[in-house]
CSV table of N, CA and C in Angstrom, one decimal:
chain,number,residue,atom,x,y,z
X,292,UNK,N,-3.5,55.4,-26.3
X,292,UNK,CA,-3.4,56.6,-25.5
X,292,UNK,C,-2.8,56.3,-24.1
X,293,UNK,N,-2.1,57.1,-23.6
X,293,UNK,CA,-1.2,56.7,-22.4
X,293,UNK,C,-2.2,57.3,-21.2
X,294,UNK,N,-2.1,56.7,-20.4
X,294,UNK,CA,-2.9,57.0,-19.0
X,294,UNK,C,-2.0,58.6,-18.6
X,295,UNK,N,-2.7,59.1,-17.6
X,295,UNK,CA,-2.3,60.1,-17.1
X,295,UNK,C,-1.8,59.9,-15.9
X,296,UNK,N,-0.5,60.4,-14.9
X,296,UNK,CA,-0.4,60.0,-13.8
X,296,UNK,C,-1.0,59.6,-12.8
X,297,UNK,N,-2.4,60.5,-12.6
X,297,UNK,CA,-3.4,60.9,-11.7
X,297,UNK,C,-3.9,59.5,-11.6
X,298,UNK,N,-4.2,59.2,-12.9
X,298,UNK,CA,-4.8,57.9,-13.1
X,298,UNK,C,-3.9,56.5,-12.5
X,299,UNK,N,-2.7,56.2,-12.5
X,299,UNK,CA,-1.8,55.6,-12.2
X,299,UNK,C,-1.7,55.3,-11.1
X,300,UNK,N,-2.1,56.8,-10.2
X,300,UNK,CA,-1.9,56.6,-8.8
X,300,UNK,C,-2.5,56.1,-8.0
X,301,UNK,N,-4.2,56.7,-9.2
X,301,UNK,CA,-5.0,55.7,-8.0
X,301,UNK,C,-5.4,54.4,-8.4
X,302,UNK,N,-4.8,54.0,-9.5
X,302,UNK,CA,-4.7,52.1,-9.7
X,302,UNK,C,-3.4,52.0,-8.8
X,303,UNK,N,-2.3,52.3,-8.8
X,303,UNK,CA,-1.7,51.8,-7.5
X,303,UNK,C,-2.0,51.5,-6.1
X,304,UNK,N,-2.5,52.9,-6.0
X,304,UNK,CA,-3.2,53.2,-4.3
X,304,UNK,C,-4.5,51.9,-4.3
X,305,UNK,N,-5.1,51.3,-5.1
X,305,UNK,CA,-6.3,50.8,-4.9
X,305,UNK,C,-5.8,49.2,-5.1
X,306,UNK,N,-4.7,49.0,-5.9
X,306,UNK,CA,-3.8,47.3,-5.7
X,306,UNK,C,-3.3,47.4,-4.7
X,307,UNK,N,-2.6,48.5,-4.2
X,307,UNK,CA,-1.8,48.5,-2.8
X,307,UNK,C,-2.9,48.1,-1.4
X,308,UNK,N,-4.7,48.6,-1.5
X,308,UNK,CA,-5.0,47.9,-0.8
X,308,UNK,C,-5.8,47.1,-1.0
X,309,UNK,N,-5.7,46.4,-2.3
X,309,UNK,CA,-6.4,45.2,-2.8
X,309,UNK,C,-4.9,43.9,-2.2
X,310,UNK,N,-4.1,44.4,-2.1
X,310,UNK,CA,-2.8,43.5,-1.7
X,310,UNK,C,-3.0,43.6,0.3
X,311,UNK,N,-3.0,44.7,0.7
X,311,UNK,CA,-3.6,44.3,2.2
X,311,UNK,C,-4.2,44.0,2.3
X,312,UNK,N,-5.8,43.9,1.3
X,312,UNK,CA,-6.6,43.1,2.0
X,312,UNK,C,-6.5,41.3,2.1
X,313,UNK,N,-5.3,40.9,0.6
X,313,UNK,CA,-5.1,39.7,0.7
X,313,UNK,C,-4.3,39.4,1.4
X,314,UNK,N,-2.9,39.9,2.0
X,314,UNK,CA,-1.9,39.7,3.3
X,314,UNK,C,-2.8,39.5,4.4
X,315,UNK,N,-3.9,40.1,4.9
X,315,UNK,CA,-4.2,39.8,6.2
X,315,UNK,C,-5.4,38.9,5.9
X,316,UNK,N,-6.0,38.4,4.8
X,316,UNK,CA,-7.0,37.5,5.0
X,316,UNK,C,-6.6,36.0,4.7
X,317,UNK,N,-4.8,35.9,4.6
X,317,UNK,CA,-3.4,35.0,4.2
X,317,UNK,C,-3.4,34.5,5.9
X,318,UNK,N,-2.8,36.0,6.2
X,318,UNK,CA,-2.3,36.0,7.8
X,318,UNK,C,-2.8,35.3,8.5
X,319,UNK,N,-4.4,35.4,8.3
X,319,UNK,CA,-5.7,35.3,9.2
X,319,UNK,C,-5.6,33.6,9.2
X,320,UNK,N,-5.8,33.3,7.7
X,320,UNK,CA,-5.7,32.0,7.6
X,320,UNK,C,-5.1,31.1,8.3
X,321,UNK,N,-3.6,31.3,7.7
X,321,UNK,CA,-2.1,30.8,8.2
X,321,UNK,C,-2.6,30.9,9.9
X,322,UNK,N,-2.4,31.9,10.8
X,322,UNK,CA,-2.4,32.2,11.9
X,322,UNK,C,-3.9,30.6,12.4
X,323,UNK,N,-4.9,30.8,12.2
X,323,UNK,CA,-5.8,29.9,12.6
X,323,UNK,C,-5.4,28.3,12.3
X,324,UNK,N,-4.5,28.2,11.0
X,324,UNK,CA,-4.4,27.3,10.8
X,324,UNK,C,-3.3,26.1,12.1
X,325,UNK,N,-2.3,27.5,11.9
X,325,UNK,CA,-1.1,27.2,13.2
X,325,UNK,C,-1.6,27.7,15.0
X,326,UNK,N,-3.0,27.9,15.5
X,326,UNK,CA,-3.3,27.8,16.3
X,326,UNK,C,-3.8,26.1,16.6
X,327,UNK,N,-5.0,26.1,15.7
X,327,UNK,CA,-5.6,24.9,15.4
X,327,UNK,C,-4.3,23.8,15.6
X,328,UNK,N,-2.7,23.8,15.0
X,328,UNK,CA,-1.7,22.5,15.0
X,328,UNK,C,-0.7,22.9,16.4
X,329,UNK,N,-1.4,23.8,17.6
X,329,UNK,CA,-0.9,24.0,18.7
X,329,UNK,C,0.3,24.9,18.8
X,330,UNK,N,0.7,26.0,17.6
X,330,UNK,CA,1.9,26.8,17.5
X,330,UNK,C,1.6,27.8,18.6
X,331,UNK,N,0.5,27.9,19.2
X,331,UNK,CA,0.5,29.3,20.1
X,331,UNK,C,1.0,28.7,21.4
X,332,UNK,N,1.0,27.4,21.7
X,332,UNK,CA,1.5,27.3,23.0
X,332,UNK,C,3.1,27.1,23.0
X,333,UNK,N,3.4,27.1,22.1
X,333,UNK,CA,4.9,27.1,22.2
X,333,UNK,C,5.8,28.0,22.0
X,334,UNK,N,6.9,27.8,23.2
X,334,UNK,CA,7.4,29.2,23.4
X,334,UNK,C,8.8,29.0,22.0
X,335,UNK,N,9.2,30.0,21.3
X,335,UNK,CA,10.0,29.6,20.1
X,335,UNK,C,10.5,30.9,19.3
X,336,UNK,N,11.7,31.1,19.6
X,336,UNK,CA,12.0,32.6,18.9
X,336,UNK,C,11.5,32.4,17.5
X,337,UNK,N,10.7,34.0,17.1
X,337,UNK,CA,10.2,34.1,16.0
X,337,UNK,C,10.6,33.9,14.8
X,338,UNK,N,12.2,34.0,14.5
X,338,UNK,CA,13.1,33.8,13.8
X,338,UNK,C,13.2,32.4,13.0
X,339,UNK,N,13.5,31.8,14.4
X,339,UNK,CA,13.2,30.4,14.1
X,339,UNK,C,12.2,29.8,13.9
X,340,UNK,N,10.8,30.0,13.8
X,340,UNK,CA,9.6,29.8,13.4
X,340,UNK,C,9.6,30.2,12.5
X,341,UNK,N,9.9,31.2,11.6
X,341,UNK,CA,9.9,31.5,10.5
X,341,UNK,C,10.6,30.8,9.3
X,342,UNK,N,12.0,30.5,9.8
X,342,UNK,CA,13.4,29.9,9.0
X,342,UNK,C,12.1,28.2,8.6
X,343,UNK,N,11.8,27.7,10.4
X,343,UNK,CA,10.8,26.3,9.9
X,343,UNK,C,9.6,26.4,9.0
X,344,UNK,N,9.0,27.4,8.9
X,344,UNK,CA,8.2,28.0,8.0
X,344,UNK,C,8.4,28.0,6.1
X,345,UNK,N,9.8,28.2,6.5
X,345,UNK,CA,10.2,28.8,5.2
X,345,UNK,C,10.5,27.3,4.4
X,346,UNK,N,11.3,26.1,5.6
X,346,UNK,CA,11.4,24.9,5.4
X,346,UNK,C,10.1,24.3,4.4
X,347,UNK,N,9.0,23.9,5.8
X,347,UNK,CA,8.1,23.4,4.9
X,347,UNK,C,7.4,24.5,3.7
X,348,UNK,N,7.7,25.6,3.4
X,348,UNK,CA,7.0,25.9,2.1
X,348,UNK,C,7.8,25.2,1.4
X,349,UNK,N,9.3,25.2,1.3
X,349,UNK,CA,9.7,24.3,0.3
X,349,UNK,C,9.5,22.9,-0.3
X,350,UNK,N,9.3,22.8,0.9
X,350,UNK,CA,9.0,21.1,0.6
X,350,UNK,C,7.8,20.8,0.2
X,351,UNK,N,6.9,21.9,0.5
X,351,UNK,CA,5.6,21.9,-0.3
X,351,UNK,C,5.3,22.2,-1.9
X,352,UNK,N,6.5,23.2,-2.3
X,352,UNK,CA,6.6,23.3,-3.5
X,352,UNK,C,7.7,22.7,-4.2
X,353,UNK,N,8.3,21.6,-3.8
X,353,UNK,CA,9.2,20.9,-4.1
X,353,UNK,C,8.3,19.8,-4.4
X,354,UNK,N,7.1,19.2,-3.4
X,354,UNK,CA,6.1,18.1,-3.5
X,354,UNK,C,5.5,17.6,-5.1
X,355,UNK,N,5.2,17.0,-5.5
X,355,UNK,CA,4.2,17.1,-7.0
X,355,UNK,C,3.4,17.5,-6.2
X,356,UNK,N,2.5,18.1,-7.3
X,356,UNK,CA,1.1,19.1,-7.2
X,356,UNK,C,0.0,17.9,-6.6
X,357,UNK,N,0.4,16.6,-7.5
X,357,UNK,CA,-1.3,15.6,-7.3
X,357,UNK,C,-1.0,15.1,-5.7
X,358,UNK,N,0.3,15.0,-5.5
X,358,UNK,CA,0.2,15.0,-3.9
X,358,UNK,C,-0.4,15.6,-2.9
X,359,UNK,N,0.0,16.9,-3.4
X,359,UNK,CA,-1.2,18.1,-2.2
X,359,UNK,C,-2.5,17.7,-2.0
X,360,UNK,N,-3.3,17.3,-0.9
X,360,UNK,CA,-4.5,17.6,-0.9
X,360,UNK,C,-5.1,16.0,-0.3
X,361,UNK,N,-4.2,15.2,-1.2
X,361,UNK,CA,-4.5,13.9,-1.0
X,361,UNK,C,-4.3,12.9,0.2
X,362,UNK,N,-3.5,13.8,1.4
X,362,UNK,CA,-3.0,13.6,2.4
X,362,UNK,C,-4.5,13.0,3.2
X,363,UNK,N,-4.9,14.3,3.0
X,363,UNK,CA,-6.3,13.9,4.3
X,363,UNK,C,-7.1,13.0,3.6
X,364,UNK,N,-7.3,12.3,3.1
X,364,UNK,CA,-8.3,11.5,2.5
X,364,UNK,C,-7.3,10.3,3.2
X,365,UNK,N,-6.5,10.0,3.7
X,365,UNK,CA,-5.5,8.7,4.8
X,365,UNK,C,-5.1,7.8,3.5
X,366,UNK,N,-5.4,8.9,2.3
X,366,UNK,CA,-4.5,7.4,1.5
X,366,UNK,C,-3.0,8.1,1.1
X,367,UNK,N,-2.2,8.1,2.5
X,367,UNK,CA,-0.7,8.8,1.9
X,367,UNK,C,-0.1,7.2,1.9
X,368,UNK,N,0.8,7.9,0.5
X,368,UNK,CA,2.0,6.8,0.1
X,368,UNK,C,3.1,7.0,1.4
X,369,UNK,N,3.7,5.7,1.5
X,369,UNK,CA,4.6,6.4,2.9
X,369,UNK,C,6.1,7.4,1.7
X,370,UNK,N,6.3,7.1,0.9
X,370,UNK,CA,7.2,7.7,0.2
X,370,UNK,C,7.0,9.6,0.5
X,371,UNK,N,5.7,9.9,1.0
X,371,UNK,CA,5.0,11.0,0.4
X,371,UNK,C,5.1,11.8,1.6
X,372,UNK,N,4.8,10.8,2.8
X,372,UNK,CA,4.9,11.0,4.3
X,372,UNK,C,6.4,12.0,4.9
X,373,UNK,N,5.9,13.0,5.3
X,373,UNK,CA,7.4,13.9,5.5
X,373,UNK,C,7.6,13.6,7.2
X,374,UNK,N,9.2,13.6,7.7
X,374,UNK,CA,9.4,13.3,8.9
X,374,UNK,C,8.8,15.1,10.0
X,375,UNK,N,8.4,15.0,11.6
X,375,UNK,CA,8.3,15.8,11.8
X,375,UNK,C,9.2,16.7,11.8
X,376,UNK,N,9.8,18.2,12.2
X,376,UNK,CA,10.5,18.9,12.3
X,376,UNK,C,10.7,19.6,13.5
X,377,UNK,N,12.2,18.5,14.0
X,377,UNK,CA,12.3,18.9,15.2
X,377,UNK,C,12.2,20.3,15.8
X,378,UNK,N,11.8,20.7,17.0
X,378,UNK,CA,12.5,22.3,17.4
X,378,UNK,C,13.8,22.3,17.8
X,379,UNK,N,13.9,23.5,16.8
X,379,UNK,CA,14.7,23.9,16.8
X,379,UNK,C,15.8,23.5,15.9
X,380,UNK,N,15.1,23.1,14.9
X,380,UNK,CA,15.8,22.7,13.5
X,380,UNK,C,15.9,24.1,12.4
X,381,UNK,N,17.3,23.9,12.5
X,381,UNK,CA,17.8,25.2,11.2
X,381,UNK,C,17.1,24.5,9.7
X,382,UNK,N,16.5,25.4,9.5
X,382,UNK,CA,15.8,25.6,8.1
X,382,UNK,C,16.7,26.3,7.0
X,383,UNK,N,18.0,26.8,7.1
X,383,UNK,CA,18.5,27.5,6.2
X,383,UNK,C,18.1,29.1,6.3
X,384,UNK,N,17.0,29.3,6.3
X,384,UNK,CA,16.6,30.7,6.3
X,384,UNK,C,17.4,31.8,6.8
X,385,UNK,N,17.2,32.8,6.6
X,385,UNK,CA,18.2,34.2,7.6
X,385,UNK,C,17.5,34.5,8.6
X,386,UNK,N,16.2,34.0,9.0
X,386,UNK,CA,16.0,34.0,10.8
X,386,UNK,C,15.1,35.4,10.8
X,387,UNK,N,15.6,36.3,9.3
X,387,UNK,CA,14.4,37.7,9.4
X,387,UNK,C,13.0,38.0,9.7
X,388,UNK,N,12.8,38.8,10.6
X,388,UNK,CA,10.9,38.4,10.4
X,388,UNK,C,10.8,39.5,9.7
């Protein structure tokens, strides 16, 4: 039996804010995370924070998985060890926020 619109709308309307409540408790995250590694003190068009952004997610999903995690425990392989990223390093991105 096919749902009825009515019905449709309000499972959309109710993912749509089961989806904001996960973007801003992402945001919330992310944001404390990059206070806590000193991003609020630096002055840095948004653009360009974002393109570096976009950088290291790659490299994080470029990473093997058994790597993740194992950083903080101080047993990194130096192979594993990524260089820092300078400011003001083009990441490739289109700079969009």
């Amino acid at each position: 039996m096919k749902k009825p619109s009515s019905k449709i709308r309000d499972e959309i309307a109710r993912l749509q804010e089961q989806l904001k409540l996960a973007e801003t408790r992402e945001a919330e995250r992310i944001g404390r995370i990059a206070l806590k590694a000193g991003l609020g003190d630096i002055e840095i068009d948004e653009g360009e924070l974002q393109a570096t952004f976009e950088d290291v997610t790659r490299r994080f999903r470029e990473s093997k998985p058994a790597s993740i995690g194992k950083e903080r425990g101080g047993s990194v392989i130096a192979s594993q060890q990524t260089a820092p990223i300078p400011a003001g390093a083009d990441a490739g991105g289109n700079g969009e926020a």
